Amino acid sequence: MSGKPRLTYLNGRGRMESIRWLLAAAGVEFEEVYLETKEQYDKLIKDGFLLFQQVPLVEIDGMKMVQTRAIMSYIAGKYNLHGKDLKERALIDMYVEGISDLMQMILMFPFSPPDAKEKNLESIKERATNRYFPVFEKVLKQHGQDFLVGNKFSWADVQLIEAILAVEEKVPAILSGFPQLQVFKTKMSNMPTIKKFLQPGSPRKPPPDAHYVETVLKVFKK
Amino acid sequence: MCAKPKLYYFDGRGKMESIRWLLAAAGVEFEEEFLETRDQYEKLLQGGSLLFQQVPMVEIDGMRMVQTRAILSYIAAKYNLYGKDLKERALIDMYVGGTDDLMGFILMFPFLSAEDKEKQRAFIVQKATSRYFPVYEKVLKDHGQDFLVGNNFSWADVHLLEAILMVEEKKADVLSGFPQLQAFKARISSIPAIKKFLEPGSQRKPVPDDKYVETVRRVLLMYYDVKAN
């Protein structure tokens, strides 16, 4: 039997958070190793754990997986969250990639210089409101189903609920023009595995703070 | 019968080039519509064919696909270039992730100032030779097979060859420390479908020039400065 997947990253969201969400949504328990010092990170590299010298790293099913997308595709495929055929997979991939572009803006936000923060926040709000959320609002409205693709819970739904909550932390009223997404948010939040992940004490990480930014800069210093 | 896939992008490499490579490697003929004016782009936007208001867009099998990674994954799977099972797919995805990151440093190169270009060239070569090429060199050395994954031609091989050629355009002798990659390059280049793509007159696009940069800026109204890594 395989052991639980083991995640190596900093003790914070970053690029690992979407992986935590997906594992949690699939009902998969996992372990975590937190990088706190540059020495720890250098040792991982020296010991050959990191294919491209980068984290996230997820040890799963005998593999040392790196590259966030590769990891998530594997998890989605393994736990039947990647659609029933190639066309559903294509839709899920398109949706996930779009959301991921939005999440990338949020990922980089804590590292913006202080004088750029307001502008970047405005960009996040603008993109969410004009480019990304309208797409999913329309998808849900048109088919009237609970889930984005194939009337079945998938990776796309997990990625979207994660993004909605992440944007709401920055722009609380962001869903005010999106009634379908409001309903979606409630439905997804009430799915048993997601509900559990949203409760205190789960592996979900809090929004990045100054300490997290400091740790990132320290661990990955050249 | 299915119509040929149709690619919507600028007449240049950018994010569409990897898709051209993969279709060509799979022996799939495709059509292209080149964006030259802002008006054309706005028409596409207003017509609702760009899901997130962006190109690349590929019309394929009744879908208007966007998001480069999604398009590539679909083509790879459809034409059996994605491994035989989930674990092979995972390996291919990891390897493609690496070459994608490497090619990402080259993607913005034409948009840099002359001074930043020199800096970026050095950065690209440094990353290629210290982070990325050693990985693929070792993979090939360790299993001694012709292809990266599962002893079978896959998307990972196409993507790596594309990356190698692109880095060589920045530094001609960049493969000098990598004998396995040199052999790999020769081998994959001689696969008939790829050989054809590498010949003049194919749909492979040339190294981006100032005209290409102008077109992109004009069509996307992308006039801001791009910084080096």
Coordinates of C-alpha atoms in Angstrom, one line a residue:
Chain A
M1 CA 0.0 0.0 0.0
S2 CA 1.3 3.5 -0.7
G3 CA 1.7 5.8 2.2
K4 CA 0.0 9.2 2.3
P5 CA 1.2 11.7 -0.2
R6 CA 3.8 14.0 1.3
L7 CA 3.9 17.7 0.4
T8 CA 7.1 19.7 0.7
Y9 CA 6.7 23.5 0.6
L10 CA 6.7 26.5 2.9
N11 CA 4.2 26.8 5.6
G12 CA 1.9 28.9 3.5
R13 CA -0.2 29.0 0.4
G14 CA 1.9 29.8 -2.6
R15 CA 1.8 27.3 -5.4
M16 CA 1.0 24.4 -3.1
E17 CA -2.3 25.6 -1.9
S18 CA -4.2 24.5 -5.0
I19 CA -2.7 21.0 -4.5
R20 CA -3.9 21.0 -0.9
W21 CA -7.4 21.9 -2.0
L22 CA -7.5 19.2 -4.7
L23 CA -6.3 16.5 -2.4
A24 CA -8.7 17.6 0.3
A25 CA -11.6 17.7 -2.1
A26 CA -10.8 14.2 -3.2
G27 CA -10.8 13.1 0.4
V28 CA -7.1 12.2 0.5
E29 CA -5.2 12.7 3.7
F30 CA -1.6 14.0 3.3
E31 CA 1.5 14.9 5.2
E32 CA 3.4 18.1 5.0
V33 CA 7.1 19.0 5.4
Y34 CA 7.7 22.8 5.8
L35 CA 10.7 24.5 4.5
E36 CA 11.9 27.1 7.0
T37 CA 15.6 27.6 6.2
K38 CA 17.8 27.9 3.1
E39 CA 19.8 25.0 4.4
Q40 CA 16.8 22.7 4.3
Y41 CA 16.1 23.7 0.7
D42 CA 19.7 23.4 -0.4
K43 CA 19.8 19.9 1.1
L44 CA 16.7 18.8 -0.8
I45 CA 18.4 20.0 -4.0
K46 CA 21.7 18.4 -3.2
D47 CA 19.9 15.1 -2.3
G48 CA 18.3 15.1 -5.8
F49 CA 14.7 15.4 -4.7
L50 CA 13.8 18.4 -6.8
L51 CA 13.9 17.6 -10.5
F52 CA 14.2 21.3 -11.5
Q53 CA 15.5 22.5 -8.2
Q54 CA 12.1 23.9 -7.3
V55 CA 9.1 23.2 -5.0
P56 CA 6.3 22.3 -4.8
L57 CA 7.3 18.7 -4.4
V58 CA 4.8 16.0 -3.8
E59 CA 5.9 12.5 -3.0
I60 CA 3.0 10.3 -4.3
D61 CA 2.8 6.7 -5.5
G62 CA 6.5 6.2 -5.5
M63 CA 7.1 9.4 -7.5
K64 CA 8.8 12.6 -6.5
M65 CA 6.5 14.9 -8.5
V66 CA 7.3 18.5 -9.2
Q67 CA 5.6 21.1 -11.5
T68 CA 2.3 22.2 -10.0
R69 CA 0.2 21.4 -13.1
A70 CA 1.7 18.0 -13.5
I71 CA 0.9 17.2 -9.9
M72 CA -2.6 18.4 -10.1
S73 CA -3.3 16.6 -13.4
Y74 CA -2.1 13.4 -11.8
I75 CA -4.3 13.8 -8.7
A76 CA -7.3 14.8 -10.8
G77 CA -6.8 11.8 -13.1
K78 CA -6.2 9.4 -10.2
Y79 CA -9.3 10.5 -8.2
N80 CA -11.7 10.8 -11.2
L81 CA -11.9 14.6 -11.1
H82 CA -10.7 15.1 -14.7
G83 CA -13.9 14.4 -16.7
K84 CA -15.1 11.2 -18.3
D85 CA -13.5 11.7 -21.7
L86 CA -11.1 13.8 -23.7
K87 CA -13.6 16.5 -24.5
E88 CA -14.6 16.9 -20.8
R89 CA -10.9 16.9 -19.9
A90 CA -10.4 19.7 -22.5
L91 CA -13.1 21.8 -20.9
I92 CA -11.7 21.2 -17.4
D93 CA -8.2 22.1 -18.6
M94 CA -9.4 25.3 -20.2
Y95 CA -11.3 26.4 -17.1
V96 CA -8.5 25.5 -14.7
E97 CA -5.9 27.3 -16.8
G98 CA -8.0 30.4 -16.9
I99 CA -8.5 30.4 -13.2
S100 CA -4.9 29.7 -12.7
D101 CA -4.0 32.9 -14.6
L102 CA -6.2 34.8 -12.1
M103 CA -4.6 33.0 -9.2
Q104 CA -1.2 33.9 -10.5
M105 CA -2.0 37.5 -9.9
I106 CA -3.0 36.8 -6.3
L107 CA 0.1 34.6 -5.9
M108 CA 2.4 37.4 -6.8
F109 CA 0.5 40.1 -4.9
P110 CA 2.3 39.8 -1.5
F111 CA 5.6 40.4 -3.3
S112 CA 4.6 43.6 -5.1
P113 CA 6.5 46.7 -4.0
P114 CA 4.4 48.8 -1.7
D115 CA 3.7 51.5 -4.3
A116 CA 2.4 48.9 -6.7
K117 CA 0.0 47.2 -4.3
E118 CA -3.0 49.3 -5.0
K119 CA -2.6 49.1 -8.7
N120 CA -2.2 45.3 -8.5
L121 CA -5.2 45.0 -6.3
E122 CA -7.2 46.9 -8.8
S123 CA -6.0 44.6 -11.6
I124 CA -7.1 41.6 -9.7
K125 CA -10.5 43.1 -9.2
E126 CA -10.8 44.1 -12.8
R127 CA -9.7 40.7 -14.2
A128 CA -11.9 38.8 -11.9
T129 CA -14.9 41.0 -12.7
N130 CA -14.5 41.4 -16.4
R131 CA -12.5 38.4 -17.7
Y132 CA -12.9 35.4 -15.5
F133 CA -16.0 35.3 -13.3
P134 CA -18.3 36.2 -16.2
V135 CA -17.2 33.1 -18.0
F136 CA -18.1 30.8 -15.2
E137 CA -21.3 32.7 -14.4
K138 CA -22.4 32.1 -18.0
V139 CA -21.3 28.4 -18.0
L140 CA -23.4 27.7 -14.9
K141 CA -26.4 29.8 -16.2
Q142 CA -26.4 28.1 -19.6
H143 CA -26.5 24.5 -18.4
G144 CA -28.2 25.1 -15.1
Q145 CA -26.2 22.3 -13.5
D146 CA -24.4 22.3 -10.1
F147 CA -21.0 21.6 -11.5
L148 CA -19.0 23.3 -14.3
V149 CA -18.4 20.2 -16.5
G150 CA -20.4 17.1 -17.3
N151 CA -22.8 17.4 -14.4
K152 CA -20.2 16.0 -12.1
F153 CA -17.8 17.4 -9.5
S154 CA -14.4 18.0 -11.0
W155 CA -11.0 19.7 -10.6
A156 CA -12.5 22.7 -12.3
D157 CA -15.0 23.2 -9.5
V158 CA -12.3 22.9 -6.8
Q159 CA -10.1 25.4 -8.6
L160 CA -13.0 27.9 -9.0
I161 CA -14.2 27.8 -5.4
E162 CA -10.6 28.3 -4.3
A163 CA -10.3 31.3 -6.6
I164 CA -13.6 32.8 -5.5
L165 CA -12.6 32.6 -1.8
A166 CA -9.1 34.0 -2.5
V167 CA -10.4 37.0 -4.4
E168 CA -13.1 37.6 -1.8
E169 CA -10.4 37.9 0.8
K170 CA -9.1 40.9 -1.2
V171 CA -12.3 42.3 -2.6
P172 CA -15.1 41.2 -0.3
A173 CA -18.1 42.2 -2.5
I174 CA -16.6 40.6 -5.7
L175 CA -19.5 38.2 -6.2
S176 CA -22.1 40.9 -6.0
G177 CA -22.8 40.9 -9.8
F178 CA -22.6 37.1 -10.0
P179 CA -25.7 35.3 -8.6
Q180 CA -24.8 31.9 -10.2
L181 CA -21.4 32.0 -8.6
Q182 CA -22.9 32.9 -5.2
V183 CA -25.0 29.8 -5.4
F184 CA -22.0 27.8 -6.6
K185 CA -19.9 29.0 -3.8
T186 CA -22.5 27.9 -1.2
K187 CA -23.0 24.5 -2.9
M188 CA -19.3 23.8 -3.1
S189 CA -18.6 25.0 0.4
N190 CA -21.2 22.5 1.7
M191 CA -19.7 19.4 0.0
P192 CA -18.5 17.3 2.8
T193 CA -14.8 17.1 1.9
I194 CA -14.7 20.8 1.1
K195 CA -16.7 21.8 4.2
K196 CA -14.1 19.9 6.3
F197 CA -11.2 21.7 4.6
L198 CA -12.8 25.0 5.3
Q199 CA -13.0 24.4 9.0
P200 CA -10.3 25.5 11.5
G201 CA -7.6 22.9 12.1
S202 CA -7.6 21.7 8.4
P203 CA -4.4 21.8 6.3
R204 CA -5.7 24.9 4.6
K205 CA -3.2 27.8 5.0
P206 CA -4.1 31.3 6.0
P207 CA -3.6 34.3 3.6
P208 CA 0.1 35.2 3.2
D209 CA 1.4 37.7 5.7
A210 CA 4.7 39.5 6.1
H211 CA 6.3 36.6 7.9
Y212 CA 5.4 34.3 4.9
V213 CA 7.0 36.8 2.5
E214 CA 10.1 37.0 4.7
T215 CA 10.4 33.2 4.7
V216 CA 10.1 32.9 1.0
L217 CA 12.8 35.5 0.4
K218 CA 15.0 33.8 2.9
V219 CA 14.6 30.2 1.8
F220 CA 15.0 31.0 -1.9
K221 CA 17.7 33.5 -1.6
K222 CA 20.3 33.0 -4.3
Chain B
M1 CA -15.0 13.9 -41.4
C2 CA -13.3 16.3 -39.2
A3 CA -12.1 19.6 -40.7
K4 CA -8.5 20.6 -40.2
P5 CA -7.7 22.4 -37.0
K6 CA -7.6 26.2 -37.4
L7 CA -5.1 28.3 -35.5
Y8 CA -5.8 31.9 -34.6
Y9 CA -2.7 33.9 -33.7
F10 CA -0.1 36.4 -35.0
D11 CA 2.1 35.4 -37.9
G12 CA 4.9 34.5 -35.5
R13 CA 6.0 32.0 -32.8
G14 CA 4.8 33.3 -29.4
K15 CA 2.6 30.9 -27.5
M16 CA 1.2 29.2 -30.6
E17 CA 4.5 27.8 -31.8
S18 CA 4.5 24.7 -29.4
I19 CA 1.0 23.9 -30.8
R20 CA 2.3 24.1 -34.4
W21 CA 5.2 21.8 -33.4
L22 CA 2.9 19.2 -31.8
L23 CA 0.3 19.2 -34.6
A24 CA 3.2 18.8 -37.1
A25 CA 4.8 16.0 -35.1
A26 CA 1.5 14.2 -35.0
G27 CA 1.2 14.5 -38.8
V28 CA -1.9 16.7 -38.6
E29 CA -2.4 19.4 -41.3
F30 CA -3.8 22.7 -40.0
E31 CA -4.9 26.1 -41.2
E32 CA -3.9 29.4 -39.8
E33 CA -5.6 32.8 -39.5
F34 CA -3.1 35.5 -38.8
L35 CA -4.0 38.5 -36.6
E36 CA -2.7 41.7 -38.2
T37 CA -5.0 44.5 -37.1
R38 CA -6.6 45.5 -34.0
D39 CA -10.0 45.4 -35.8
Q40 CA -9.6 41.7 -36.6
Y41 CA -8.9 41.0 -32.9
E42 CA -11.8 43.1 -31.7
K43 CA -14.1 41.2 -34.2
L44 CA -12.9 37.9 -32.6
L45 CA -13.5 39.3 -29.2
Q46 CA -17.0 40.6 -30.0
G47 CA -17.9 37.3 -31.7
G48 CA -17.3 35.6 -28.4
S49 CA -14.8 33.1 -29.7
L50 CA -12.1 33.9 -27.2
L51 CA -13.2 32.4 -23.9
F52 CA -10.8 34.6 -21.8
Q53 CA -10.4 37.3 -24.4
Q54 CA -7.0 35.9 -25.4
V55 CA -5.2 34.0 -28.1
P56 CA -3.9 31.3 -28.9
M57 CA -7.3 30.0 -30.0
V58 CA -7.6 26.7 -31.9
E59 CA -10.8 25.5 -33.6
I60 CA -10.6 21.7 -33.3
D61 CA -13.2 19.0 -33.2
G62 CA -16.1 21.5 -32.9
M63 CA -14.4 23.3 -30.0
R64 CA -12.9 26.8 -29.8
M65 CA -10.1 25.9 -27.5
V66 CA -8.0 28.5 -25.7
Q67 CA -5.2 28.2 -23.1
T68 CA -2.1 26.8 -24.6
R69 CA -1.6 24.1 -22.1
A70 CA -5.2 22.8 -22.5
I71 CA -4.8 22.8 -26.3
L72 CA -1.5 20.9 -26.2
S73 CA -2.8 18.4 -23.7
Y74 CA -5.8 17.7 -25.9
I75 CA -3.7 17.2 -29.0
A76 CA -1.2 15.0 -27.2
A77 CA -3.9 12.7 -25.9
K78 CA -5.9 12.6 -29.2
Y79 CA -2.8 11.6 -31.2
N80 CA -1.4 9.2 -28.6
L81 CA 1.6 11.3 -27.7
Y82 CA 0.7 11.4 -24.0
G83 CA 2.0 8.1 -22.6
K84 CA 0.2 4.8 -22.1
D85 CA -1.0 5.4 -18.5
L86 CA -1.4 8.0 -15.7
K87 CA 2.2 7.6 -14.5
E88 CA 3.7 8.1 -18.0
R89 CA 1.5 11.1 -18.4
A90 CA 2.8 12.4 -15.1
L91 CA 6.4 12.1 -16.3
I92 CA 5.5 13.8 -19.6
D93 CA 3.7 16.6 -17.8
M94 CA 6.7 17.1 -15.5
Y95 CA 9.2 17.2 -18.4
V96 CA 7.0 19.5 -20.5
G97 CA 6.6 21.8 -17.4
G98 CA 10.4 22.2 -17.3
T99 CA 10.8 22.9 -21.1
D100 CA 7.8 25.2 -20.8
D101 CA 9.4 27.2 -18.1
L102 CA 12.7 27.4 -20.1
M103 CA 10.8 28.5 -23.3
G104 CA 9.0 31.0 -21.2
F105 CA 12.2 32.9 -20.7
I106 CA 12.6 33.1 -24.4
L107 CA 9.0 34.1 -25.1
M108 CA 9.4 37.7 -23.9
F109 CA 12.9 38.1 -25.4
P110 CA 11.9 40.0 -28.5
F111 CA 10.0 42.6 -26.4
L112 CA 13.1 43.5 -24.3
S113 CA 15.3 46.5 -24.8
A114 CA 18.7 45.9 -26.4
E115 CA 20.5 46.0 -23.1
D116 CA 18.0 43.7 -21.4
K117 CA 18.3 41.3 -24.3
E118 CA 21.9 40.7 -23.5
K119 CA 21.1 40.1 -19.8
Q120 CA 18.3 37.8 -20.7
R121 CA 20.4 35.8 -23.2
A122 CA 22.9 35.1 -20.5
F123 CA 20.0 34.2 -18.1
I124 CA 18.5 31.8 -20.6
V125 CA 21.8 30.0 -21.3
Q126 CA 22.6 29.8 -17.6
K127 CA 19.2 28.2 -16.8
A128 CA 19.3 25.9 -19.8
T129 CA 22.8 24.6 -19.0
S130 CA 22.5 24.4 -15.2
R131 CA 18.8 23.6 -14.5
Y132 CA 17.0 22.1 -17.5
F133 CA 19.4 20.4 -20.0
P134 CA 21.2 18.3 -17.3
V135 CA 17.8 16.8 -16.3
Y136 CA 17.0 15.5 -19.8
E137 CA 20.6 14.5 -20.4
K138 CA 20.4 12.3 -17.3
V139 CA 17.0 10.9 -18.1
L140 CA 18.3 9.7 -21.5
K141 CA 21.6 8.5 -20.1
D142 CA 19.9 6.5 -17.3
H143 CA 17.5 4.5 -19.5
G144 CA 19.5 4.6 -22.7
Q145 CA 16.3 4.7 -24.8
D146 CA 15.6 6.9 -27.8
F147 CA 12.7 8.8 -26.3
L148 CA 12.2 10.5 -22.9
V149 CA 9.2 8.5 -21.6
G150 CA 8.1 4.9 -22.0
N151 CA 10.3 4.1 -25.0
N152 CA 7.8 5.8 -27.2
F153 CA 7.7 9.1 -29.0
S154 CA 5.7 11.6 -27.0
W155 CA 4.8 15.2 -26.5
A156 CA 7.8 15.5 -24.1
D157 CA 10.2 14.7 -27.0
V158 CA 8.6 17.3 -29.3
H159 CA 8.7 19.9 -26.7
L160 CA 12.3 19.2 -25.7
L161 CA 13.5 19.4 -29.3
E162 CA 11.7 22.7 -29.8
A163 CA 13.4 24.1 -26.6
I164 CA 16.8 22.9 -27.7
L165 CA 16.6 24.6 -31.1
M166 CA 15.3 27.8 -29.5
V167 CA 18.2 28.0 -27.0
E168 CA 20.6 27.2 -29.8
E169 CA 19.4 30.2 -31.6
K170 CA 20.6 32.2 -28.6
K171 CA 23.9 30.3 -28.3
A172 CA 24.9 28.0 -31.1
D173 CA 27.1 25.7 -29.0
V174 CA 24.9 25.4 -26.0
L175 CA 24.7 21.6 -26.4
S176 CA 28.5 21.2 -26.2
G177 CA 28.4 19.6 -22.7
F178 CA 25.4 17.4 -23.5
P179 CA 26.2 14.4 -25.7
Q180 CA 22.9 12.6 -25.1
L181 CA 21.0 15.7 -26.1
Q182 CA 23.1 16.1 -29.2
A183 CA 22.2 12.5 -30.2
F184 CA 18.6 13.1 -29.2
K185 CA 18.4 16.3 -31.3
A186 CA 19.7 14.4 -34.4
R187 CA 17.4 11.5 -33.8
I188 CA 14.2 13.4 -33.3
S189 CA 14.9 15.8 -36.1
S190 CA 15.1 12.9 -38.5
I191 CA 11.6 11.6 -37.7
P192 CA 9.8 12.2 -41.0
A193 CA 7.0 14.5 -39.7
I194 CA 9.5 16.6 -37.8
K195 CA 12.0 16.6 -40.6
K196 CA 9.3 18.0 -42.8
F197 CA 8.4 20.7 -40.3
L198 CA 12.1 21.7 -40.1
E199 CA 12.3 22.3 -43.9
P200 CA 11.7 25.6 -45.5
G201 CA 8.1 26.2 -46.6
S202 CA 6.6 24.5 -43.5
Q203 CA 4.4 26.3 -41.1
R204 CA 7.2 26.7 -38.6
K205 CA 7.7 30.4 -37.8
P206 CA 11.0 32.2 -37.9
V207 CA 12.8 33.8 -35.0
P208 CA 10.6 36.8 -33.9
D209 CA 11.8 40.2 -35.3
D210 CA 10.8 43.8 -34.8
K211 CA 7.9 43.5 -37.2
Y212 CA 6.5 40.7 -35.1
V213 CA 6.8 42.8 -31.9
E214 CA 5.1 45.7 -33.6
T215 CA 2.2 43.5 -34.7
V216 CA 1.7 42.1 -31.3
R217 CA 1.8 45.5 -29.6
R218 CA -0.6 46.9 -32.2
V219 CA -3.1 44.2 -32.1
L220 CA -3.1 43.7 -28.3
L221 CA -2.5 47.4 -27.5
M222 CA 0.4 46.1 -25.4
Y223 CA 2.6 49.1 -25.3
Y224 CA 4.1 48.7 -21.8
D225 CA 7.7 47.8 -21.3
V226 CA 8.6 44.2 -20.7
K227 CA 11.3 43.5 -18.1
A228 CA 14.0 40.9 -18.2
N229 CA 14.0 38.1 -15.6

